[in-house]
mmCIF file of C-alpha atoms in Angstrom:
data_model
loop_
_atom_site.group_PDB
_atom_site.id
_atom_site.type_symbol
_atom_site.label_atom_id
_atom_site.label_comp_id
_atom_site.label_asym_id
_atom_site.label_seq_id
_atom_site.Cartn_x
_atom_site.Cartn_y
_atom_site.Cartn_z
ATOM 1 C CA MET A 1 0.156 21.153 44.515
ATOM 2 C CA LYS A 2 2.296 18.364 44.388
ATOM 3 C CA LEU A 3 -0.234 16.338 42.222
ATOM 4 C CA LEU A 4 -0.185 19.531 39.743
ATOM 5 C CA ILE A 5 3.543 19.306 39.615
ATOM 6 C CA TYR A 6 3.612 15.498 38.959
ATOM 7 C CA LEU A 7 1.009 16.142 36.111
ATOM 8 C CA PHE A 8 2.980 18.891 34.638
ATOM 9 C CA LEU A 9 6.087 16.711 34.512
ATOM 10 C CA ALA A 10 4.232 13.644 33.404
ATOM 11 C CA LEU A 11 2.661 15.597 30.438
ATOM 12 C CA SER A 12 5.813 17.293 29.583
ATOM 13 C CA LEU A 13 7.776 14.172 29.235
ATOM 14 C CA THR A 14 5.044 12.312 27.104
ATOM 15 C CA ASN A 15 4.750 15.427 24.497
ATOM 16 C CA CYS A 16 8.539 15.534 23.800
ATOM 17 C CA LYS A 17 10.015 13.989 20.732
ATOM 18 C CA THR A 18 13.572 13.301 20.141
ATOM 19 C CA ARG A 19 15.268 14.693 17.265
ATOM 20 C CA LYS A 20 15.793 11.201 15.887
ATOM 21 C CA ASP A 21 11.977 10.876 15.847
ATOM 22 C CA LEU A 22 11.591 13.889 14.109
ATOM 23 C CA ALA A 23 14.319 13.052 11.446
ATOM 24 C CA GLN A 24 12.845 9.572 10.877
ATOM 25 C CA ASN A 25 9.366 11.171 10.296
ATOM 26 C CA GLN A 26 10.710 13.610 7.872
ATOM 27 C CA GLN A 27 12.743 10.660 5.861
ATOM 28 C CA ASN A 28 9.502 8.668 5.706
ATOM 29 C CA LYS A 29 7.451 10.326 3.020
ATOM 30 C CA VAL A 30 3.930 9.308 2.484
ATOM 31 C CA LEU A 31 1.882 10.568 -0.526
ATOM 32 C CA SER A 32 -1.584 10.084 -1.036
ATOM 33 C CA PHE A 33 -3.614 10.745 -4.131
ATOM 34 C CA ILE A 34 -7.281 10.141 -4.896
ATOM 35 C CA LEU A 35 -7.608 8.809 -8.416
ATOM 36 C CA GLU A 36 -10.295 10.066 -10.922
ATOM 37 C CA ASN A 37 -10.291 7.003 -13.001
ATOM 38 C CA CYS A 38 -12.039 4.382 -10.879
ATOM 39 C CA PRO A 39 -14.871 1.765 -11.628
ATOM 40 C CA GLU A 40 -18.330 1.382 -10.500
ATOM 41 C CA ASP A 41 -18.963 4.493 -8.383
ATOM 42 C CA GLY A 42 -16.198 3.506 -5.921
ATOM 43 C CA ILE A 43 -13.333 5.552 -4.501
ATOM 44 C CA CYS A 44 -9.687 4.834 -5.743
ATOM 45 C CA GLU A 45 -6.589 5.818 -3.851
ATOM 46 C CA ILE A 46 -2.909 5.549 -4.227
ATOM 47 C CA VAL A 47 -0.544 5.750 -1.498
ATOM 48 C CA ILE A 48 3.263 5.807 -2.037
ATOM 49 C CA GLU A 49 5.419 5.400 1.085
ATOM 50 C CA GLU A 50 9.056 5.929 1.132
ATOM 51 C CA ASN A 51 11.723 3.701 2.923
ATOM 52 C CA LYS A 52 9.331 0.801 3.340
ATOM 53 C CA GLU A 53 9.396 -2.632 2.393
ATOM 54 C CA LEU A 54 6.635 -5.318 1.866
ATOM 55 C CA GLN A 55 7.018 -8.715 3.043
ATOM 56 C CA VAL A 56 4.297 -11.432 2.438
ATOM 57 C CA LYS A 57 3.715 -13.529 5.367
ATOM 58 C CA THR A 58 1.417 -16.610 5.827
ATOM 59 C CA ASP A 59 -0.782 -17.419 8.898
ATOM 60 C CA GLU A 60 -1.371 -20.416 10.428
ATOM 61 C CA PHE A 61 -4.172 -21.474 8.067
ATOM 62 C CA GLY A 62 -1.786 -20.902 5.075
ATOM 63 C CA MET A 63 -3.414 -17.575 4.213
ATOM 64 C CA PHE A 64 -1.334 -14.777 2.982
ATOM 65 C CA TYR A 65 -1.124 -11.176 4.360
ATOM 66 C CA PRO A 66 1.251 -8.113 4.110
ATOM 67 C CA GLU A 67 3.680 -6.784 6.674
ATOM 68 C CA ILE A 68 5.086 -3.490 6.153
ATOM 69 C CA THR A 69 8.470 -2.690 7.560
ATOM 70 C CA ASN A 70 11.110 0.022 7.255
ATOM 71 C CA GLY A 71 13.333 -0.537 4.184
ATOM 72 C CA ASP A 72 14.724 0.847 0.954
ATOM 73 C CA HIS A 73 11.825 0.699 -1.355
ATOM 74 C CA TYR A 74 8.829 2.821 -2.290
ATOM 75 C CA LEU A 75 5.641 0.930 -1.184
ATOM 76 C CA PHE A 76 2.719 1.534 -3.435
ATOM 77 C CA ASN A 77 -0.809 0.891 -2.079
ATOM 78 C CA TYR A 78 -3.446 1.152 -4.424
ATOM 79 C CA THR A 79 -7.019 0.814 -2.868
ATOM 80 C CA PHE A 80 -10.457 0.610 -4.514
ATOM 81 C CA SER A 81 -13.438 0.643 -2.032
ATOM 82 C CA LYS A 82 -17.091 0.794 -2.256
ATOM 83 C CA ASP A 83 -19.474 1.468 0.787
ATOM 84 C CA SER A 84 -22.791 -0.394 1.146
ATOM 85 C CA GLU A 85 -25.998 0.743 2.976
ATOM 86 C CA TYR A 86 -25.790 -2.879 4.742
ATOM 87 C CA ALA A 87 -23.896 -3.859 7.764
ATOM 88 C CA ASP A 88 -20.872 -5.770 6.934
ATOM 89 C CA GLY A 89 -21.431 -4.797 3.215
ATOM 90 C CA ASN A 90 -18.367 -2.715 2.491
ATOM 91 C CA TYR A 91 -16.041 -3.912 -0.270
ATOM 92 C CA LYS A 92 -12.224 -3.127 -0.673
ATOM 93 C CA GLU A 93 -9.753 -4.415 -3.105
ATOM 94 C CA ILE A 94 -6.166 -3.560 -2.327
ATOM 95 C CA VAL A 95 -2.877 -3.860 -4.518
ATOM 96 C CA LEU A 96 0.367 -3.712 -2.785
ATOM 97 C CA PHE A 97 4.039 -4.000 -4.070
ATOM 98 C CA GLN A 98 7.324 -2.492 -3.464
ATOM 99 C CA PHE A 99 9.708 -0.718 -6.226
ATOM 100 C CA PRO A 100 13.323 -0.202 -5.414
ATOM 101 C CA LYS A 101 14.358 3.243 -4.704
ATOM 102 C CA ASN A 102 17.398 3.005 -6.939
ATOM 103 C CA GLU A 103 15.312 1.573 -10.076
ATOM 104 C CA ILE A 104 14.338 4.092 -12.705
ATOM 105 C CA SER A 105 12.249 1.650 -14.656
ATOM 106 C CA LEU A 106 10.932 -1.973 -14.215
ATOM 107 C CA LEU A 107 9.007 -4.175 -16.472
ATOM 108 C CA LEU A 108 7.967 -7.572 -14.965
ATOM 109 C CA GLN A 109 5.801 -10.056 -16.208
ATOM 110 C CA ASN A 110 3.906 -13.175 -14.438
ATOM 111 C CA LYS A 111 5.971 -15.160 -11.930
ATOM 112 C CA ASN A 112 8.615 -12.296 -12.055
ATOM 113 C CA LEU A 113 5.776 -10.053 -10.480
ATOM 114 C CA GLN A 114 6.902 -11.616 -7.009
ATOM 115 C CA LYS A 115 10.329 -9.910 -7.190
ATOM 116 C CA VAL A 116 8.217 -6.695 -6.130
ATOM 117 C CA ASN A 117 6.167 -8.739 -3.715
ATOM 118 C CA LEU A 118 2.852 -7.855 -5.549
ATOM 119 C CA LEU A 119 -0.043 -8.774 -3.491
ATOM 120 C CA TYR A 120 -3.588 -8.411 -4.365
ATOM 121 C CA GLY A 121 -6.345 -8.314 -1.492
ATOM 122 C CA ARG A 122 -10.308 -8.700 -1.753
ATOM 123 C CA LEU A 123 -11.910 -7.711 1.858
ATOM 124 C CA CYS A 124 -15.190 -8.053 2.013
ATOM 125 C CA TYR A 125 -18.052 -10.475 3.430
ATOM 126 C CA CYS A 126 -17.674 -12.880 0.534
ATOM 127 C CA LYS A 127 -17.618 -16.388 1.934
ATOM 128 C CA GLY A 128 -14.549 -17.995 0.414
ATOM 129 C CA GLU A 129 -13.941 -15.448 -1.953
ATOM 130 C CA SER A 130 -11.744 -12.939 0.308
ATOM 131 C CA GLY A 131 -8.197 -12.484 1.614
ATOM 132 C CA TYR A 132 -4.982 -11.651 0.040
ATOM 133 C CA GLU A 133 -3.136 -13.698 -2.850
ATOM 134 C CA LYS A 134 0.256 -13.319 -4.358
ATOM 135 C CA VAL A 135 0.007 -12.193 -7.933
ATOM 136 C CA SER A 136 1.843 -14.268 -10.592
ATOM 137 C CA LYS A 137 -0.318 -13.723 -13.817
ATOM 138 C CA GLY A 138 0.078 -10.201 -15.434
ATOM 139 C CA THR A 139 2.434 -7.205 -16.533
ATOM 140 C CA LEU A 140 3.766 -4.542 -14.483
ATOM 141 C CA ASN A 141 5.649 -1.605 -16.080
ATOM 142 C CA ILE A 142 6.673 1.262 -14.012
ATOM 143 C CA LYS A 143 8.921 4.171 -14.727
ATOM 144 C CA ARG A 144 10.364 6.970 -12.720
ATOM 145 C CA ASP A 145 11.543 10.364 -14.275
ATOM 146 C CA ASN A 146 12.535 12.963 -11.770
ATOM 147 C CA ASN A 147 9.160 13.906 -10.000
ATOM 148 C CA LYS A 148 6.873 11.722 -12.454
ATOM 149 C CA ILE A 149 5.766 8.051 -11.969
ATOM 150 C CA THR A 150 4.247 6.142 -14.872
ATOM 151 C CA LEU A 151 2.620 3.048 -13.835
ATOM 152 C CA LYS A 152 0.913 0.542 -15.721
ATOM 153 C CA LEU A 153 -0.609 -2.816 -14.035
ATOM 154 C CA GLU A 154 -2.699 -5.599 -15.848
ATOM 155 C CA PHE A 155 -3.202 -8.607 -13.409
ATOM 156 C CA TYR A 156 -5.303 -11.520 -12.832
ATOM 157 C CA THR A 157 -5.916 -13.786 -9.803
ATOM 158 C CA ASN A 158 -7.943 -16.562 -8.704
ATOM 159 C CA LEU A 159 -10.217 -14.455 -6.665
ATOM 160 C CA PRO A 160 -13.203 -12.350 -8.355
ATOM 161 C CA GLN A 161 -11.864 -8.686 -9.086
ATOM 162 C CA VAL A 162 -13.187 -5.277 -10.131
ATOM 163 C CA ILE A 163 -9.699 -4.002 -10.678
ATOM 164 C CA LYS A 164 -7.807 -5.716 -13.438
ATOM 165 C CA THR A 165 -5.755 -2.815 -14.667
ATOM 166 C CA ILE A 166 -4.073 0.060 -13.126
ATOM 167 C CA GLU A 167 -2.774 2.948 -15.539
ATOM 168 C CA GLU A 168 -1.680 6.301 -13.712
ATOM 169 C CA VAL A 169 0.653 8.985 -14.200
ATOM 170 C CA ILE A 170 1.551 10.334 -10.625
ATOM 171 C CA ILE A 171 3.298 13.690 -10.208
ATOM 172 C CA LEU A 172 5.195 14.018 -7.176
ATOM 173 C CA PRO A 173 5.656 17.163 -5.352
#
């Protein structure tokens, strides 16, 4: 009988969320869209997270990687993925950047793309041609009008890439 009481108390304590946790989950909105305009029989998705910040870190080998923390930006995460019939044959390209919440429009070119921490990732079993890279060649034009975001990105990296242009109009709920 004591075991049941302890079990009940343990379960009831672990399943409770504080009001602060609930409020924070409501503030951090995450929107996900599957995109129709996608190359080479892949799947393209864009995820927009509110109240986030993208930091570009470097590991002990000098390779870049993203770290996402809480902040005052919208985080854009564009993913192109393609499955393979072979083990370890999956292919994924990721484009990450942050957009300040107080901005209405933004036009950046070349080295200024790092003002939004624009990061490109190629994840595959591609010896010597995978990983993350800071993007410093291209143009980003983004406009926000009420519940509509117009995004046009054209970029180039030193890694082989399928995705070179992203052009989307996103209607927010």
